[in-house]
Tab-separated table of C-alpha atoms in Angstrom:
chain	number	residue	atom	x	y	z
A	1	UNK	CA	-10.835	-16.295	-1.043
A	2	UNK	CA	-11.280	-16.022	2.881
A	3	UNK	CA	-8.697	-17.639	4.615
A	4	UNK	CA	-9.704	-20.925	6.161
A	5	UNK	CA	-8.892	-19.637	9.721
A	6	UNK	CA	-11.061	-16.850	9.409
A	7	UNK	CA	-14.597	-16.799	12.163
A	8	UNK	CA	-16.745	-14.374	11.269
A	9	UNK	CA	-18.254	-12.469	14.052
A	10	UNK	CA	-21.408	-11.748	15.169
A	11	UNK	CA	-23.694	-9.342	13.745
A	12	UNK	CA	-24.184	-6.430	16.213
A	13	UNK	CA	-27.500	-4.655	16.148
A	14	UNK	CA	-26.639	-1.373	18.009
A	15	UNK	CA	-27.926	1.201	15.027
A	16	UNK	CA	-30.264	4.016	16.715
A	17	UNK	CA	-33.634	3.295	14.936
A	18	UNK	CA	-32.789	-0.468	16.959
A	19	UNK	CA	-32.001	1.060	19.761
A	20	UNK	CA	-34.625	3.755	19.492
A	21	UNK	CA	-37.489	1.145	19.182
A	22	UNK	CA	-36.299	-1.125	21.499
A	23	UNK	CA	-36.457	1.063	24.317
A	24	UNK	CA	-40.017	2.926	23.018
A	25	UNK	CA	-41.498	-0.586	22.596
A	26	UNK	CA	-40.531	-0.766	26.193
A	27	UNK	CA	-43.483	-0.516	28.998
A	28	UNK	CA	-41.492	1.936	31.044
A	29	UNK	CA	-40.729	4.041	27.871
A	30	UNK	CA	-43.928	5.971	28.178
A	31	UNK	CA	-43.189	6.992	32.508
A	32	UNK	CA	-39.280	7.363	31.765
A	33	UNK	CA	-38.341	11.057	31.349
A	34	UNK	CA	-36.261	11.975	28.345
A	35	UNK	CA	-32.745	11.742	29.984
A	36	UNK	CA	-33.253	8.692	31.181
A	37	UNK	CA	-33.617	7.030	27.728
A	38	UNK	CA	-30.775	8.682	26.141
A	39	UNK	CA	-28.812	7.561	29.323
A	40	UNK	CA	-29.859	3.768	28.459
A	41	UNK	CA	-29.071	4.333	24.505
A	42	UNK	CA	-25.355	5.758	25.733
A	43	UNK	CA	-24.959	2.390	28.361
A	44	UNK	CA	-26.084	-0.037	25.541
A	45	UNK	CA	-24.035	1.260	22.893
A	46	UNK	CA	-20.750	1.917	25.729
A	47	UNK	CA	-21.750	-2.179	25.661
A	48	UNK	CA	-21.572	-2.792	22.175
A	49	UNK	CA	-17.641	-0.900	21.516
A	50	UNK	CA	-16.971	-3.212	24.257
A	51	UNK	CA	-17.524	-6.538	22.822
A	52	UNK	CA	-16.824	-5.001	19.687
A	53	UNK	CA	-13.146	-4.850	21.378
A	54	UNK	CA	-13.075	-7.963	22.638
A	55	UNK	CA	-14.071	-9.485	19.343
A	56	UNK	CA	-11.251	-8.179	18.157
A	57	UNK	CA	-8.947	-9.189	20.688
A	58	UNK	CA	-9.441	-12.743	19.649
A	59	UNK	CA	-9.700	-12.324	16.736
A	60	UNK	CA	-5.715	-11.248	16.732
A	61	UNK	CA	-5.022	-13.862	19.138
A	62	UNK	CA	-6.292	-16.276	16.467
A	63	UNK	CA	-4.136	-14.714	13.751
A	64	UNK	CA	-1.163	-14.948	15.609
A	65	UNK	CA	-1.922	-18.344	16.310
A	66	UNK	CA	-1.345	-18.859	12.754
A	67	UNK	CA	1.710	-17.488	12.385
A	68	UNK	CA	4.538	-19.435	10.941
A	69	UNK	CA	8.037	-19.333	9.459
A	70	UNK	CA	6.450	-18.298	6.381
A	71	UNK	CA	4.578	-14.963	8.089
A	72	UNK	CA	7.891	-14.876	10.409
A	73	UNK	CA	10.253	-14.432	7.250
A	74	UNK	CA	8.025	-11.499	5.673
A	75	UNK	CA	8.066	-9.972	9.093
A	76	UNK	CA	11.877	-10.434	9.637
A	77	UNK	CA	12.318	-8.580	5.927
A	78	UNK	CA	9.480	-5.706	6.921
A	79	UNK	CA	11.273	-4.921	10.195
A	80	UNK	CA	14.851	-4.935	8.339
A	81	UNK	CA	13.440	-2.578	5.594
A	82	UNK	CA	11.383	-0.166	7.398
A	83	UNK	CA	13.107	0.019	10.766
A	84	UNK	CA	10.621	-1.594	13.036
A	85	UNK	CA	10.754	-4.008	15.190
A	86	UNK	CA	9.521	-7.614	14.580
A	87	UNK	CA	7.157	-7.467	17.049
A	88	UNK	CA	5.552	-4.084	16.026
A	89	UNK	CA	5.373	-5.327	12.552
A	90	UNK	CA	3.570	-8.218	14.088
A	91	UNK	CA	1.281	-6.473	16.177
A	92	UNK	CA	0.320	-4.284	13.038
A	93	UNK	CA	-0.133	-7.459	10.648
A	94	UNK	CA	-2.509	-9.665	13.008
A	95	UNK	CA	-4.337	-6.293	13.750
A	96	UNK	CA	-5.253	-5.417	9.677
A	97	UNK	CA	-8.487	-6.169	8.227
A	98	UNK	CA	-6.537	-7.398	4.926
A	99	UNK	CA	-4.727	-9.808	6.771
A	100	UNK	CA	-6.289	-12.662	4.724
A	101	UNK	CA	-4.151	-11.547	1.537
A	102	UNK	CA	-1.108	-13.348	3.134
A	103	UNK	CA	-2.218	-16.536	3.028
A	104	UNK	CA	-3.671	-15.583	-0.480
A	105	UNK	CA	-0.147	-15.450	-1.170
A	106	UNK	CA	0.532	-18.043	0.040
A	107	UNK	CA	-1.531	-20.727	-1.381
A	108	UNK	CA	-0.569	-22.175	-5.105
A	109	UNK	CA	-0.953	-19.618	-7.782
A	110	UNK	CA	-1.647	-17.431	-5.528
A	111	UNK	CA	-1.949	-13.551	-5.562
A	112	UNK	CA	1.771	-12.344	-7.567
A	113	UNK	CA	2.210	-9.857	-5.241
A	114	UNK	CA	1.751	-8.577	-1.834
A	115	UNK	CA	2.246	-4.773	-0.709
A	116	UNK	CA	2.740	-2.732	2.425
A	117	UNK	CA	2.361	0.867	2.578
A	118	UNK	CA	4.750	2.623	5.981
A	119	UNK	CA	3.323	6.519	5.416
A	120	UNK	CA	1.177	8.974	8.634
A	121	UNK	CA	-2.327	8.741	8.655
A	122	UNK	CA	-4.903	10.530	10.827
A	123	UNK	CA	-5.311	8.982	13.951
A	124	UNK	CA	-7.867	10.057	16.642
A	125	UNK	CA	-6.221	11.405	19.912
A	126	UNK	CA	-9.330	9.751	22.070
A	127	UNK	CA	-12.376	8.728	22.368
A	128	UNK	CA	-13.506	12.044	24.393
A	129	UNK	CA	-12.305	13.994	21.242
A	130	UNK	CA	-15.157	11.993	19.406
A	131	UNK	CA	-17.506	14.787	20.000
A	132	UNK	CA	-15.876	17.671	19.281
A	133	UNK	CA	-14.879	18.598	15.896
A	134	UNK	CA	-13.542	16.082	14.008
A	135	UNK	CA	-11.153	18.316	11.819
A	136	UNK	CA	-9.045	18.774	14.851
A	137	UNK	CA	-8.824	15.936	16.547
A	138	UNK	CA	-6.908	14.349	14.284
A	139	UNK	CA	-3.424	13.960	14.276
A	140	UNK	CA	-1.040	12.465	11.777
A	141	UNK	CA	0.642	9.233	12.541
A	142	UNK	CA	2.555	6.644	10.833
A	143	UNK	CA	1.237	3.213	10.792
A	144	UNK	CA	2.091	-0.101	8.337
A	145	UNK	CA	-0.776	-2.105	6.297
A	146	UNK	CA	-1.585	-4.149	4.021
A	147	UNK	CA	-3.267	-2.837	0.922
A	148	UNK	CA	-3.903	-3.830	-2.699
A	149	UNK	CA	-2.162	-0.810	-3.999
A	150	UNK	CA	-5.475	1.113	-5.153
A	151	UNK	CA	-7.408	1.862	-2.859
A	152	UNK	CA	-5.018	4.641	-0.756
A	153	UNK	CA	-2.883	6.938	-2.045
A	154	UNK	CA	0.800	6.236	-1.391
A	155	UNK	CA	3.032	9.081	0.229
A	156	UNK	CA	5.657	7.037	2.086
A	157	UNK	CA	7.334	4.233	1.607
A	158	UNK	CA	5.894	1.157	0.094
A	159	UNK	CA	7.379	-2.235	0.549
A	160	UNK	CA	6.562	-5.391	-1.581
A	161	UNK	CA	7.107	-8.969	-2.278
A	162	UNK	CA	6.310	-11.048	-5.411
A	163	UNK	CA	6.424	-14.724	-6.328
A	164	UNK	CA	8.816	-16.485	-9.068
A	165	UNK	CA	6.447	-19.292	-9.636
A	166	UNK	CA	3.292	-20.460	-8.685
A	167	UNK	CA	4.331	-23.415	-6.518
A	168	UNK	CA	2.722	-23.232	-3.014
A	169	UNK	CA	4.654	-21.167	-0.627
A	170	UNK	CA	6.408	-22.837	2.473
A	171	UNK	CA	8.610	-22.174	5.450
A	172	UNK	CA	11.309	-24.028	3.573
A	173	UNK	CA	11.069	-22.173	0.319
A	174	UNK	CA	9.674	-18.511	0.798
A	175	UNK	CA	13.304	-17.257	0.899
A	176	UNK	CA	13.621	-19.152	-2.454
A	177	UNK	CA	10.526	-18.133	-4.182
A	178	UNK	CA	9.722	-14.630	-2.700
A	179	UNK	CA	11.231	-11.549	-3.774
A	180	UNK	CA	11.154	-8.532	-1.450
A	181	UNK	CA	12.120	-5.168	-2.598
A	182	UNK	CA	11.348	-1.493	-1.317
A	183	UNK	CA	11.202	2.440	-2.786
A	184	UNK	CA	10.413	5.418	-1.167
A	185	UNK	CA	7.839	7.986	-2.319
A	186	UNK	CA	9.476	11.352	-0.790
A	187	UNK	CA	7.177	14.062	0.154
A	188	UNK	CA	4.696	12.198	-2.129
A	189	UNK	CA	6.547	12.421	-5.313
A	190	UNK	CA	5.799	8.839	-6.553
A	191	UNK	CA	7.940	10.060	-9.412
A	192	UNK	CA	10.892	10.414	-8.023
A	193	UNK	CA	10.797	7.407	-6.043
A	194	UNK	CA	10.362	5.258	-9.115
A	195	UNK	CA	12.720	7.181	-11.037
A	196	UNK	CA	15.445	6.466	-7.511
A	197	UNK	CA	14.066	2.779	-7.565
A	198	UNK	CA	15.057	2.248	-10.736
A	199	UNK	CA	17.946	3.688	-11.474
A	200	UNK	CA	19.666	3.298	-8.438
A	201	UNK	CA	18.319	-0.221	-7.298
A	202	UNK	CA	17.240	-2.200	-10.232
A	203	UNK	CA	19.306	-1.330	-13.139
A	204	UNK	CA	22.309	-1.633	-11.371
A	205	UNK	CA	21.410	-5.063	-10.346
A	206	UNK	CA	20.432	-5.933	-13.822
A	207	UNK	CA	23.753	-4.627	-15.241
A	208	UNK	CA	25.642	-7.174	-12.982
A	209	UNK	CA	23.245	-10.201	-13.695
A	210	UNK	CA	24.406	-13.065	-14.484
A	211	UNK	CA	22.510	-15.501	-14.836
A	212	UNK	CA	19.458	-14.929	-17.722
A	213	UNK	CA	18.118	-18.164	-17.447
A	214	UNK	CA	17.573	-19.403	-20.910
A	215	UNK	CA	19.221	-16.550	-22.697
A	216	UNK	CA	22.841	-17.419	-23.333
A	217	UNK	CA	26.248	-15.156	-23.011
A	218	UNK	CA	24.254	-12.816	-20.111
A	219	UNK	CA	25.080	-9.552	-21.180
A	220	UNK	CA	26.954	-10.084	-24.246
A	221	UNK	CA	22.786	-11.449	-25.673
A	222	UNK	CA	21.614	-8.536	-27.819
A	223	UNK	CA	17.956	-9.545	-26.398
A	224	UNK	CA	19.674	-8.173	-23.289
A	225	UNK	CA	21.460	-5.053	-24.473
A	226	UNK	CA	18.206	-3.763	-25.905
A	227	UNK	CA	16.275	-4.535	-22.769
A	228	UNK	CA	18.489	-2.688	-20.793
A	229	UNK	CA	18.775	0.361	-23.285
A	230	UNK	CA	15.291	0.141	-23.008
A	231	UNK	CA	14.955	0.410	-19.544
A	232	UNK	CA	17.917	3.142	-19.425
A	233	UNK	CA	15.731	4.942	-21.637
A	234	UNK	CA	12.632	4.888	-19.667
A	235	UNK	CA	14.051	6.110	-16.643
A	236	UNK	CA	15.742	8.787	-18.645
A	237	UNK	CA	12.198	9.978	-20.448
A	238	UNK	CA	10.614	9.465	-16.576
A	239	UNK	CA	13.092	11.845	-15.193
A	240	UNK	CA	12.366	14.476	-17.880
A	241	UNK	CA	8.674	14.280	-16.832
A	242	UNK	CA	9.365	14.791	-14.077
A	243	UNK	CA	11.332	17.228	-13.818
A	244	UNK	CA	8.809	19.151	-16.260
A	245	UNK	CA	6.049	18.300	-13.865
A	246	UNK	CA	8.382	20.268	-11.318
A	247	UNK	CA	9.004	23.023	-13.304
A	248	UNK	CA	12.833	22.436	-13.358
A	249	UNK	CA	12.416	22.703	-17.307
A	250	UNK	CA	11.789	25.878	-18.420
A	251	UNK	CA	10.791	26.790	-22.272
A	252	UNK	CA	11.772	29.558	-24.083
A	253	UNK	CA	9.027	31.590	-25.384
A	254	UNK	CA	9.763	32.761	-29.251
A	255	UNK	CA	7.922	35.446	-30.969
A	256	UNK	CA	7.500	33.711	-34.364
A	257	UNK	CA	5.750	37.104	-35.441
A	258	UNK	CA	9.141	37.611	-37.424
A	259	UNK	CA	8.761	34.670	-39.209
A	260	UNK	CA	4.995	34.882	-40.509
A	261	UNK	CA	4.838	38.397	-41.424
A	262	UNK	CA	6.207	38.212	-44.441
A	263	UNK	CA	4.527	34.878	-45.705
A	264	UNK	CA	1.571	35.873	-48.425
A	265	UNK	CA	0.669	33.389	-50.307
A	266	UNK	CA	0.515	29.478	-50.479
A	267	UNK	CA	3.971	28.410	-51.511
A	268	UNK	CA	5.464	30.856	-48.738
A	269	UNK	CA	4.486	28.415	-46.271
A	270	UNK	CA	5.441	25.387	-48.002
A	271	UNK	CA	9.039	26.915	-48.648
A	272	UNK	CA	8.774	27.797	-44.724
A	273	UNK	CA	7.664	24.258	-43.621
């Protein structure tokens, strides 16, 4: 759903077979030397990054219009989590193109969760590095956005809130109805990050719930005990993967030679299985 607030810009024709036929459709094209229509292609599209850029400029001055104490208590949380400050988180939320998923989460029964990815991406150093090659001219660079969780992988640290209900979301209740959490995905080992996450963030704060909401006696509720052996369990089998994935678990080979050399006939095996 596109957010209310949202003015679509203009279409920009600046592609070269435009620009190409505008200028050979042109009475001076035929008297004009070469250079001197390549120069005019260069000017006209120098023109076209330029409103391009201010497009953009208003178009983040109109986001930030629209920023209230509900966007002001998601950035407050981002800059607490991921060491930023609140006006850098700012400046990075008004300036992403999926900044119409807030108010999606916003509106009543709205999208369940919204997610931030912290983690470098390539950056270009320049605009003059545009024409040389582009595999090194690219440097690495950390940056927060907004993302649906598919679309890019995630090696740093993701940080997320989801609803509790599906009222609508307001300035006076977004600290009541928004959950914010955070885990780290070292080195890009989303494994261990989840395995951390869990273990060391949410279990423990399960384990000292107390209120269950309809469940009665908390933790004493055997609904509850095997939910959290379940969980226990999970993170247990998750580290093992891991782990294996990492080669930290090392099989022994056996040479089971030994064993079926001296098996001849049919009932040898079934003895042996």
């Amino acid at each position: 759903t596109e957010s209310k607030y949202h003015r679509p810009g203009r279409t920009l024709k600046t592609g070269s077979t435009e620009l190409g036929s505008a200028v050979t459709e042109s009475p001076l094209a035929a008297v004009l030397p070469a250079s001197t229509t390549v120069k005019k292609s260069i000017v006209l599209s120098s023109e076209s990054r330029k409103e391009l850029a201010e497009q953009a400029k208003v178009t983040k001055e109109e986001r930030r219009a629209q920023i209230d104490g509900r966007h002001k208590y998601l950035i407050s949380r981002l800059a607490d989590g991921i060491d930023l400050s609140e006006q850098q988180v700012e400046e990075a939320i008004i300036s992403d193109d999926k900044f119409q998923l807030i108010e999606q989460f916003f509106v009543p029964s709205g999208l369940k969760k919204l997610l931030f990815f912290y983690q470098d991406i390539l950056q270009q150093k320049s605009n003059e590095s545009l024409r040389s090659d582009a595999s090194t001219n690219s440097l690495p660079q950390k940056k927060l956005f907004i993302t649906m969780g598919s679309t890019e992988n995630f090696t740093g640290t993701c940080a997320f809130f989801l609803r509790t209900s599906d009222k609508v979301i307001t300035a006076s209740n977004v600290s009541q109805e928004v959950n914010f959490g955070m885990f780290d995905c070292p080195n890009g080992n989303t494994l261990q990050g989840l395995e951390f996450f869990l273990s060391q963030v949410m279990i423990p704060a399960l384990k000292s719930q107390q209120n269950w909401g309809a469940v009665k006696e908390g933790l004493k509720n055997s609904q509850i005990q095997d939910f959290l052996y379940a969980v226990d369990k999970f993170v247990g089998t998750l580290s093992s993967t891991r782990q294996n994935i990492e080669d930290k678990i090392q099989l022994t080979k056996v040479d089971i030679d030994i064993y079926v050399s001296n098996l001849q006939n049919p009932s040898d095996y079934i003895t042996a299985g």
